[in-house]
XYZ file of N, CA, C and O in Angstrom:
756
model
N 24.063 -1.919 0.902
C 22.819 -1.188 0.957
C 22.733 -0.158 -0.156
O 21.651 0.107 -0.661
N 23.853 0.442 -0.526
C 23.841 1.450 -1.582
C 23.386 0.847 -2.907
O 22.582 1.436 -3.624
N 23.874 -0.344 -3.224
C 23.464 -0.996 -4.470
C 21.984 -1.365 -4.436
O 21.293 -1.256 -5.440
N 21.506 -1.785 -3.296
C 20.084 -2.119 -3.160
C 19.242 -0.885 -3.455
O 18.277 -0.932 -4.213
N 19.600 0.238 -2.850
C 18.872 1.494 -3.061
C 18.940 1.904 -4.523
O 17.956 2.329 -5.100
N 20.102 1.763 -5.153
C 20.236 2.119 -6.566
C 19.340 1.248 -7.440
O 18.740 1.750 -8.398
N 19.235 -0.028 -7.103
C 18.352 -0.923 -7.873
C 16.887 -0.523 -7.728
O 16.137 -0.509 -8.710
N 16.490 -0.197 -6.514
C 15.106 0.209 -6.286
C 14.800 1.521 -7.012
O 13.732 1.663 -7.632
N 15.715 2.466 -6.972
C 15.515 3.736 -7.682
C 15.475 3.514 -9.195
O 14.658 4.124 -9.896
N 16.345 2.661 -9.693
C 16.368 2.364 -11.128
C 15.066 1.693 -11.560
O 14.528 1.997 -12.637
N 14.557 0.812 -10.725
C 13.281 0.161 -11.045
C 12.178 1.204 -11.141
O 11.359 1.173 -12.074
N 12.142 2.129 -10.210
C 11.131 3.185 -10.219
C 11.222 4.014 -11.494
O 10.213 4.279 -12.156
N 12.420 4.417 -11.867
C 12.607 5.222 -13.073
C 12.184 4.449 -14.321
O 11.456 4.978 -15.168
N 12.617 3.222 -14.416
C 12.336 2.414 -15.600
C 10.840 2.117 -15.741
O 10.277 2.210 -16.831
N 10.195 1.799 -14.644
C 8.760 1.492 -14.703
C 7.973 2.722 -15.117
O 6.998 2.624 -15.855
N 8.387 3.892 -14.680
C 7.695 5.123 -15.084
C 7.870 5.393 -16.580
O 6.959 5.858 -17.249
N 9.047 5.112 -17.091
C 9.351 5.424 -18.490
C 8.897 4.334 -19.456
O 8.383 4.644 -20.524
N 9.145 3.088 -19.104
C 8.861 1.973 -20.014
C 8.532 0.724 -19.205
O 9.369 -0.167 -19.055
N 7.320 0.637 -18.651
C 6.987 -0.467 -17.754
C 7.193 -1.858 -18.357
O 7.561 -2.780 -17.651
N 7.012 -1.992 -19.648
C 7.183 -3.300 -20.277
C 8.622 -3.762 -20.349
O 8.898 -4.923 -20.646
N 9.551 -2.873 -20.090
C 10.973 -3.208 -20.178
C 11.609 -3.462 -18.813
O 12.829 -3.554 -18.706
N 10.821 -3.584 -17.780
C 11.350 -3.725 -16.418
C 11.786 -5.155 -16.142
O 11.097 -5.920 -15.502
N 12.949 -5.502 -16.626
C 13.558 -6.798 -16.335
C 14.737 -6.569 -15.390
O 15.200 -5.430 -15.222
N 15.233 -7.629 -14.800
C 16.386 -7.477 -13.898
C 17.588 -6.910 -14.647
O 18.295 -6.042 -14.127
N 17.811 -7.374 -15.881
C 18.964 -6.869 -16.639
C 18.804 -5.383 -16.954
O 19.765 -4.615 -16.830
N 17.604 -4.973 -17.335
C 17.372 -3.558 -17.650
C 17.495 -2.695 -16.393
O 18.062 -1.595 -16.446
N 16.971 -3.189 -15.287
C 17.061 -2.433 -14.026
C 18.519 -2.333 -13.577
O 18.981 -1.267 -13.172
N 19.259 -3.433 -13.690
C 20.683 -3.417 -13.318
C 21.454 -2.437 -14.199
O 22.278 -1.664 -13.703
N 21.146 -2.437 -15.489
C 21.831 -1.511 -16.406
C 21.513 -0.069 -16.024
O 22.415 0.782 -16.002
N 20.257 0.207 -15.716
C 19.860 1.569 -15.329
C 20.573 1.983 -14.040
O 20.944 3.127 -13.864
N 20.761 1.026 -13.131
C 21.430 1.308 -11.849
C 22.951 1.324 -11.986
O 23.650 1.619 -11.016
N 23.432 0.980 -13.176
C 24.871 0.870 -13.438
C 25.529 -0.136 -12.498
O 26.573 0.117 -11.895
N 24.846 -1.280 -12.400
C 25.316 -2.386 -11.566
C 25.311 -3.628 -12.451
O 24.398 -3.825 -13.259
N 26.293 -4.482 -12.284
C 26.341 -5.725 -13.052
C 25.131 -6.595 -12.705
O 24.727 -6.645 -11.535
N 24.543 -7.286 -13.686
C 23.392 -8.154 -13.402
C 23.671 -9.170 -12.289
O 22.797 -9.421 -11.454
N 24.860 -9.716 -12.258
C 25.192 -10.686 -11.205
C 25.088 -10.039 -9.825
O 24.624 -10.666 -8.862
N 25.503 -8.795 -9.713
C 25.399 -8.068 -8.448
C 23.936 -7.820 -8.100
O 23.520 -7.971 -6.945
N 23.135 -7.471 -9.098
C 21.705 -7.236 -8.868
C 21.042 -8.498 -8.326
O 20.223 -8.428 -7.404
N 21.411 -9.633 -8.885
C 20.808 -10.896 -8.434
C 21.271 -11.301 -7.037
O 20.644 -12.124 -6.396
N 22.349 -10.718 -6.549
C 22.735 -10.970 -5.161
C 21.783 -10.285 -4.190
O 21.621 -10.720 -3.058
N 21.167 -9.202 -4.637
C 20.208 -8.478 -3.797
C 18.786 -8.999 -3.952
O 18.034 -9.045 -2.986
N 18.422 -9.378 -5.174
C 17.054 -9.819 -5.458
C 17.090 -11.008 -6.406
O 17.778 -10.969 -7.425
N 16.310 -12.029 -6.087
C 16.275 -13.240 -6.911
C 15.643 -12.986 -8.277
O 15.877 -13.730 -9.218
N 14.852 -11.952 -8.370
C 14.206 -11.625 -9.632
C 13.445 -10.325 -9.501
O 13.392 -9.711 -8.425
N 12.825 -9.920 -10.590
C 12.144 -8.634 -10.624
C 10.943 -8.610 -9.662
O 10.668 -7.588 -9.044
N 10.256 -9.736 -9.493
C 9.116 -9.769 -8.555
C 9.594 -9.524 -7.121
O 8.944 -8.803 -6.369
N 10.712 -10.106 -6.759
C 11.252 -9.885 -5.419
C 11.680 -8.426 -5.247
O 11.480 -7.830 -4.187
N 12.237 -7.839 -6.296
C 12.631 -6.434 -6.239
C 11.402 -5.548 -6.052
O 11.392 -4.661 -5.202
N 10.344 -5.793 -6.826
C 9.121 -5.001 -6.684
C 8.494 -5.195 -5.307
O 7.957 -4.264 -4.718
N 8.571 -6.400 -4.795
C 8.043 -6.677 -3.463
C 8.821 -5.880 -2.411
O 8.237 -5.302 -1.489
N 10.140 -5.830 -2.549
C 10.967 -5.051 -1.618
C 10.634 -3.571 -1.723
O 10.572 -2.859 -0.704
N 10.384 -3.107 -2.929
C 10.022 -1.708 -3.127
C 8.704 -1.410 -2.411
O 8.586 -0.432 -1.678
N 7.717 -2.278 -2.625
C 6.417 -2.097 -1.986
C 6.555 -2.152 -0.462
O 5.929 -1.354 0.249
N 7.360 -3.053 0.052
C 7.594 -3.142 1.489
C 8.149 -1.811 2.016
O 7.699 -1.309 3.049
N 9.121 -1.245 1.304
C 9.730 0.013 1.745
C 8.699 1.153 1.771
O 8.705 1.980 2.684
N 7.820 1.189 0.783
C 6.785 2.223 0.762
C 5.834 2.021 1.937
O 5.451 2.984 2.623
N 5.469 0.774 2.206
C 4.591 0.498 3.348
C 5.286 0.797 4.677
O 4.633 1.214 5.639
N 6.589 0.628 4.719
C 7.334 0.996 5.927
C 7.274 2.510 6.136
O 7.189 2.980 7.278
N 7.288 3.283 5.038
C 7.113 4.740 5.146
C 5.732 5.067 5.705
O 5.588 5.940 6.562
N 4.719 4.349 5.198
C 3.358 4.582 5.698
C 3.276 4.208 7.169
O 2.658 4.924 7.962
N 3.903 3.110 7.540
C 3.894 2.683 8.945
C 4.530 3.750 9.835
O 3.997 4.098 10.894
N 5.667 4.289 9.411
C 6.343 5.323 10.204
C 5.449 6.551 10.339
O 5.352 7.138 11.428
N 4.771 6.918 9.260
C 3.857 8.060 9.321
C 2.716 7.768 10.285
O 2.371 8.607 11.114
N 2.150 6.581 10.163
C 1.018 6.185 11.010
C 1.401 6.190 12.486
O 0.659 6.683 13.332
N 2.568 5.653 12.788
C 3.013 5.584 14.180
C 3.348 6.962 14.752
O 3.188 7.187 15.942
N 3.805 7.881 13.900
C 4.183 9.216 14.372
C 3.008 10.193 14.381
O 3.101 11.252 15.009
N 1.926 9.844 13.712
C 0.780 10.751 13.613
C 0.194 11.015 14.992
O 0.113 10.122 15.836
N -0.234 12.245 15.209
C -0.734 12.630 16.528
C -2.252 12.654 16.618
O -2.794 12.774 17.713
N -2.938 12.555 15.486
C -4.395 12.589 15.505
C -4.980 11.342 16.145
O -4.270 10.390 16.473
N -6.295 11.363 16.296
C -7.011 10.207 16.828
C -8.264 9.990 15.992
O -8.712 10.872 15.253
N -8.832 8.806 16.125
C -10.099 8.493 15.483
C -10.096 8.730 13.984
O -9.144 8.402 13.284
N -11.193 9.327 13.521
C -11.346 9.558 12.082
C -10.275 10.502 11.545
O -9.796 10.331 10.418
N -9.871 11.497 12.338
C -8.825 12.426 11.893
C -7.524 11.672 11.617
O -6.840 11.941 10.620
N -7.168 10.732 12.484
C -5.972 9.911 12.273
C -6.137 9.076 11.003
O -5.239 9.020 10.163
N -7.283 8.420 10.874
C -7.532 7.582 9.702
C -7.405 8.413 8.421
O -6.730 8.011 7.472
N -8.033 9.583 8.388
C -7.975 10.427 7.197
C -6.552 10.913 6.920
O -6.142 11.028 5.765
N -5.790 11.182 7.962
C -4.390 11.583 7.802
C -3.583 10.462 7.150
O -2.792 10.700 6.236
N -3.793 9.234 7.600
C -3.057 8.098 7.039
C -3.514 7.830 5.601
O -2.700 7.523 4.731
N -4.801 7.972 5.326
C -5.288 7.831 3.946
C -4.634 8.888 3.058
O -4.187 8.593 1.947
N -4.563 10.126 3.521
C -3.933 11.214 2.767
C -2.472 10.871 2.456
O -1.998 11.061 1.332
N -1.765 10.362 3.461
C -0.360 9.983 3.258
C -0.258 8.824 2.276
O 0.640 8.783 1.432
N -1.171 7.870 2.369
C -1.161 6.724 1.457
C -1.360 7.196 0.012
O -0.658 6.759 -0.900
N -2.284 8.104 -0.191
C -2.522 8.640 -1.536
C -1.281 9.377 -2.027
O -0.893 9.265 -3.198
N -0.625 10.126 -1.139
C 0.616 10.816 -1.520
C 1.702 9.825 -1.914
O 2.371 9.978 -2.934
N 1.855 8.765 -1.103
C 2.867 7.749 -1.400
C 2.575 7.039 -2.723
O 3.491 6.755 -3.495
N 1.322 6.772 -2.977
C 0.964 6.128 -4.248
C 1.280 7.067 -5.410
O 1.777 6.628 -6.450
N 1.015 8.352 -5.233
C 1.368 9.314 -6.271
C 2.856 9.325 -6.556
O 3.291 9.464 -7.698
N 3.647 9.161 -5.522
C 5.104 9.172 -5.673
C 5.663 7.843 -6.155
O 6.660 7.811 -6.877
N 5.035 6.739 -5.759
C 5.619 5.418 -6.016
C 4.696 4.450 -6.756
O 5.077 3.321 -7.023
N 3.491 4.873 -7.038
C 2.468 3.981 -7.570
C 2.845 3.129 -8.754
O 2.542 1.933 -8.784
N 3.499 3.678 -9.784
C 3.799 2.846 -10.946
C 4.589 1.581 -10.622
O 4.371 0.550 -11.236
N 5.475 1.644 -9.656
C 6.220 0.438 -9.281
C 5.332 -0.486 -8.458
O 5.348 -1.704 -8.635
N 4.521 0.080 -7.593
C 3.703 -0.740 -6.708
C 2.657 -1.554 -7.467
O 2.271 -2.614 -7.022
N 2.205 -1.065 -8.600
C 1.191 -1.817 -9.334
C 1.793 -2.908 -10.208
O 1.064 -3.697 -10.808
N 3.106 -2.993 -10.257
C 3.754 -4.045 -11.034
C 3.634 -5.407 -10.363
O 3.709 -6.431 -11.003
N 3.452 -5.391 -9.065
C 3.406 -6.631 -8.292
C 1.957 -7.080 -8.189
O 1.113 -6.390 -7.652
N 1.676 -8.239 -8.721
C 0.311 -8.760 -8.679
C 0.391 -10.224 -8.274
O 0.907 -11.054 -8.996
N -0.115 -10.525 -7.124
C -0.079 -11.897 -6.629
C -1.293 -12.669 -7.116
O -2.377 -12.115 -7.279
N -1.106 -13.929 -7.335
C -2.238 -14.799 -7.675
C -2.993 -15.214 -6.423
O -4.091 -15.728 -6.500
N -2.374 -15.008 -5.272
C -3.018 -15.347 -3.999
C -3.763 -14.139 -3.480
O -3.327 -13.011 -3.645
N -4.871 -14.371 -2.834
C -5.666 -13.286 -2.282
C -5.047 -12.673 -1.045
O -4.129 -13.227 -0.433
N -5.578 -11.536 -0.676
C -5.097 -10.793 0.482
C -5.150 -11.643 1.745
O -4.183 -11.711 2.503
N -6.293 -12.278 2.002
C -6.441 -13.049 3.237
C -5.462 -14.216 3.295
O -4.860 -14.473 4.339
N -5.292 -14.906 2.198
C -4.347 -16.017 2.165
C -2.935 -15.537 2.466
O -2.205 -16.144 3.253
N -2.559 -14.405 1.867
C -1.216 -13.867 2.104
C -1.067 -13.353 3.528
O -0.011 -13.498 4.145
N -2.127 -12.769 4.077
C -2.088 -12.300 5.463
C -1.876 -13.471 6.417
O -1.012 -13.433 7.289
N -2.648 -14.524 6.230
C -2.535 -15.708 7.102
C -1.178 -16.399 6.954
O -0.686 -16.994 7.910
N -0.590 -16.292 5.759
C 0.704 -16.925 5.514
C 1.872 -16.073 6.025
O 3.017 -16.512 5.993
N 1.579 -14.851 6.500
C 2.641 -13.994 7.026
C 3.449 -13.295 5.954
O 4.607 -12.939 6.191
N 2.857 -13.071 4.785
C 3.553 -12.350 3.722
C 4.091 -11.032 4.289
O 3.341 -10.258 4.886
N 5.393 -10.761 4.144
C 5.985 -9.571 4.757
C 5.360 -8.252 4.292
O 5.200 -7.323 5.088
N 5.017 -8.139 3.013
C 4.427 -6.902 2.499
C 3.041 -6.700 3.105
O 2.710 -5.602 3.577
N 2.236 -7.748 3.126
C 0.881 -7.657 3.677
C 0.955 -7.387 5.185
O 0.185 -6.579 5.716
N 1.875 -8.028 5.863
C 2.035 -7.821 7.304
C 2.435 -6.376 7.599
O 1.881 -5.746 8.503
N 3.374 -5.829 6.834
C 3.806 -4.436 7.044
C 2.636 -3.485 6.826
O 2.431 -2.544 7.594
N 1.865 -3.731 5.780
C 0.695 -2.902 5.524
C -0.327 -2.994 6.647
O -0.921 -1.993 7.062
N -0.524 -4.199 7.159
C -1.476 -4.385 8.256
C -1.041 -3.642 9.505
O -1.862 -3.043 10.201
N 0.244 -3.654 9.781
C 0.760 -2.927 10.944
C 0.568 -1.420 10.740
O 0.167 -0.704 11.658
N 0.826 -0.938 9.522
C 0.684 0.493 9.234
C -0.753 0.962 9.423
O -0.994 2.071 9.901
N -1.717 0.123 9.066
C -3.126 0.510 9.146
C -3.784 0.155 10.477
O -4.903 0.589 10.747
N -3.130 -0.622 11.318
C -3.768 -1.135 12.534
C -4.299 -0.030 13.445
O -5.479 -0.016 13.790
N -3.457 0.876 13.858
C -3.894 1.927 14.793
C -4.980 2.820 14.192
O -6.014 3.062 14.838
N -4.801 3.325 12.953
C -5.871 4.155 12.395
C -7.209 3.414 12.303
O -8.260 3.999 12.588
N -7.180 2.142 11.945
C -8.425 1.380 11.853
C -9.037 1.144 13.230
O -10.252 1.287 13.405
N -8.211 0.788 14.206
C -8.720 0.581 15.570
C -9.406 1.835 16.097
O -10.505 1.781 16.641
N -8.727 2.957 15.935
C -9.278 4.206 16.455
C -10.532 4.639 15.689
O -11.460 5.178 16.286
N -10.563 4.397 14.399
C -11.750 4.723 13.622
C -12.935 3.878 14.072
O -14.035 4.404 14.286
N -12.719 2.587 14.256
C -13.797 1.711 14.721
C -14.326 2.171 16.077
O -15.543 2.208 16.295
N -13.419 2.530 16.974
C -13.825 3.003 18.301
C -14.679 4.256 18.181
O -15.742 4.356 18.788
N -14.212 5.223 17.385
C -14.955 6.468 17.235
C -16.333 6.235 16.610
O -17.302 6.908 16.955
N -16.419 5.271 15.701
C -17.695 4.986 15.045
C -18.611 4.108 15.897
O -19.756 3.852 15.520
N -18.100 3.627 17.028
C -18.893 2.755 17.889
C -19.050 1.353 17.316
O -19.983 0.632 17.673
N -18.117 0.961 16.466
C -18.141 -0.381 15.890
C -17.222 -1.290 16.701
O -16.227 -0.822 17.264
N -17.520 -2.564 16.773
C -16.705 -3.463 17.598
C -15.286 -3.623 17.063
O -15.066 -3.641 15.852
N -14.345 -3.733 18.004
C -12.943 -3.895 17.611
C -12.719 -5.188 16.837
O -11.815 -5.268 16.012
N -13.563 -6.191 17.062
C -13.366 -7.439 16.330
C -13.685 -7.299 14.833
O -13.453 -8.208 14.056
N -14.149 -6.138 14.423
C -14.362 -5.842 13.006
C -13.053 -5.384 12.343
O -12.999 -5.185 11.137
N -11.992 -5.247 13.136
C -10.707 -4.737 12.628
C -10.147 -5.584 11.490
O -9.634 -5.068 10.512
N -10.269 -6.893 11.598
C -9.762 -7.783 10.547
C -10.503 -7.511 9.235
O -9.896 -7.373 8.178
N -11.829 -7.416 9.312
C -12.624 -7.133 8.129
C -12.337 -5.724 7.603
O -12.321 -5.483 6.399
N -12.102 -4.779 8.518
C -11.771 -3.414 8.111
C -10.468 -3.406 7.306
O -10.352 -2.692 6.305
N -9.506 -4.196 7.734
C -8.238 -4.275 6.987
C -8.467 -4.888 5.608
O -7.911 -4.437 4.617
N -9.306 -5.893 5.531
C -9.656 -6.518 4.259
C -10.312 -5.490 3.334
O -9.935 -5.344 2.167
N -11.282 -4.757 3.858
C -11.973 -3.748 3.055
C -11.028 -2.619 2.633
O -11.106 -2.123 1.499
N -10.127 -2.223 3.525
C -9.189 -1.152 3.165
C -8.253 -1.613 2.057
O -7.884 -0.829 1.184
N -7.887 -2.883 2.073
C -7.037 -3.414 1.011
C -7.732 -3.304 -0.342
O -7.110 -2.961 -1.344
N -9.016 -3.552 -0.356
C -9.776 -3.476 -1.605
C -9.915 -2.022 -2.060
O -9.615 -1.686 -3.208
N -10.364 -1.155 -1.174
C -10.670 0.222 -1.560
C -9.436 1.091 -1.792
O -9.474 2.017 -2.599
N -8.342 0.801 -1.083
C -7.160 1.648 -1.189
C -6.049 0.997 -2.016
O -4.880 1.332 -1.872
N -6.427 0.067 -2.884
C -5.482 -0.590 -3.784
C -4.789 0.477 -4.644
O -5.463 1.353 -5.194
N -3.464 0.425 -4.758
C -2.753 1.451 -5.528
C -3.270 1.628 -6.954
O -3.325 2.755 -7.454
N -3.653 0.548 -7.621
C -4.174 0.664 -8.976
C -5.406 1.556 -9.016
O -5.573 2.393 -9.891
N -6.291 1.304 -8.052
C -7.551 2.050 -8.029
C -7.333 3.500 -7.609
O -7.979 4.403 -8.130
N -6.414 3.720 -6.675
C -6.121 5.089 -6.245
C -5.519 5.876 -7.411
O -5.911 7.025 -7.662
N -4.597 5.268 -8.152
C -4.024 5.946 -9.314
C -5.102 6.232 -10.363
O -5.132 7.314 -10.962
N -5.990 5.264 -10.581
C -7.062 5.422 -11.555
C -7.987 6.573 -11.153
O -8.326 7.432 -11.970
N -8.401 6.594 -9.886
C -9.266 7.676 -9.416
C -8.573 9.031 -9.479
O -9.185 10.037 -9.852
N -7.315 9.069 -9.115
C -6.564 10.322 -9.148
C -6.522 10.864 -10.577
O -6.699 12.063 -10.802
N -6.334 9.985 -11.532
C -6.356 10.388 -12.936
C -7.757 10.848 -13.336
O -7.920 11.880 -14.012
N -8.765 10.103 -12.930
C -10.159 10.440 -13.253
C -10.550 11.816 -12.717
O -11.312 12.544 -13.346
N -10.011 12.169 -11.538
C -10.328 13.448 -10.919
C -9.236 14.490 -11.181
O -9.056 15.424 -10.387
N -8.512 14.326 -12.288
C -7.493 15.295 -12.717
C -6.505 15.669 -11.619
O -6.159 16.836 -11.446
N -6.080 14.682 -10.836
C -5.074 14.909 -9.811
C -5.600 15.496 -8.520
O -4.816 15.816 -7.629
N -6.901 15.631 -8.384
C -7.495 16.190 -7.170
C -7.505 15.113 -6.078
O -8.479 14.391 -5.897
N -6.402 15.043 -5.343
C -6.262 13.989 -4.333
C -7.234 14.169 -3.176
O -7.606 13.192 -2.526
N -7.644 15.403 -2.909
C -8.631 15.617 -1.840
C -9.977 14.993 -2.218
O -10.647 14.400 -1.371
N -10.374 15.125 -3.486
C -11.625 14.501 -3.945
C -11.518 12.987 -3.866
O -12.469 12.305 -3.461
N -10.360 12.462 -4.228
C -10.140 11.012 -4.151
C -10.248 10.566 -2.701
O -10.934 9.584 -2.388
N -9.602 11.289 -1.804
C -9.632 10.926 -0.386
C -11.059 10.955 0.147
O -11.489 10.023 0.822
N -11.801 12.014 -0.126
C -13.183 12.117 0.372
C -14.035 10.947 -0.102
O -14.770 10.350 0.680
N -13.927 10.618 -1.362
C -14.747 9.535 -1.910
C -14.338 8.179 -1.330
O -15.192 7.363 -0.994
N -13.037 7.948 -1.234
C -12.585 6.664 -0.702
C -12.934 6.507 0.775
O -13.358 5.438 1.203
N -12.746 7.563 1.545
C -13.090 7.492 2.970
C -14.592 7.283 3.118
O -15.039 6.447 3.902
N -15.389 8.013 2.354
C -16.839 7.836 2.409
C -17.260 6.426 2.037
O -18.102 5.808 2.709
N -16.672 5.891 0.976
C -16.988 4.518 0.555
C -16.555 3.516 1.621
O -17.261 2.544 1.900
N -15.404 3.772 2.231
C -14.906 2.869 3.265
C -15.827 2.865 4.483
O -16.164 1.809 5.014
N -16.251 4.050 4.909
C -17.164 4.135 6.056
C -18.467 3.406 5.749
O -19.000 2.672 6.591
N -18.994 3.590 4.538
C -20.204 2.884 4.137
C -19.999 1.378 4.121
O -20.866 0.617 4.568
N -18.842 0.944 3.634
C -18.543 -0.492 3.594
C -18.452 -1.072 5.005
O -18.942 -2.172 5.262
N -17.821 -0.335 5.925
C -17.727 -0.811 7.311
C -19.112 -1.000 7.926
O -19.401 -2.037 8.535
N -19.949 0.011 7.756
C -21.301 -0.081 8.322
C -22.088 -1.193 7.636
O -22.822 -1.935 8.295
N -21.938 -1.316 6.333
C -22.623 -2.385 5.607
C -22.176 -3.762 6.054
O -22.997 -4.668 6.223
N -20.882 -3.909 6.277
C -20.354 -5.195 6.737
C -20.922 -5.520 8.116
O -21.370 -6.623 8.370
N -20.889 -4.514 8.994
C -21.410 -4.721 10.348
C -22.898 -5.073 10.307
O -23.338 -5.986 10.986
N -23.668 -4.352 9.500
C -25.101 -4.624 9.389
C -25.370 -6.030 8.854
O -26.337 -6.673 9.263
N -24.515 -6.520 7.967
C -24.726 -7.841 7.375
C -24.444 -8.971 8.353
O -24.821 -10.115 8.097
N -23.770 -8.663 9.472
C -23.451 -9.707 10.447
C -24.549 -9.857 11.516
O -24.492 -10.770 12.322
N -25.474 -8.936 11.504
C -26.571 -8.991 12.502
C -27.644 -9.958 12.036
O -27.993 -9.997 10.874
N -28.216 -10.668 12.980
C -29.282 -11.615 12.621
C -30.626 -10.956 12.602
O -31.008 -10.088 13.195
């Protein structure tokens, strides 16, 4: 486990400093681990980045499960934590780009997508309840949250607003609420 953690930390450092140089050999060298040892933990750099993203989502899940708020307050708390986590880990998280869409990966049981869905489940359920929207909109809410809270976009907005994460949170939450209502309205005959 210690070598795994060292590889993940080395990947984070290297991606922040020189993202184009993030290869397994470079990450192993940064971690002071032999490349053969690195490959025992991860089949390649994509698997390493996926594990990193999973760990960050596990942090979000733990925060979400421990949060004491309800409804919109809970949702906003989890969004705030997500923005904080992206600020801390974002450069590594944006390295992973799947050719498959969110829904396809969700249906296939992708571990990263599943962990994220579990982390967002309670805040989304409670938000829908507070807004008087049907619980069966939860699947679509998760889809919309994936689009609006994408780490690339959160990092971009944070930069655009000179690091004002509260402004980013307000705008994203507002856009998300509008998207939920718009989605619900579009399903009515």
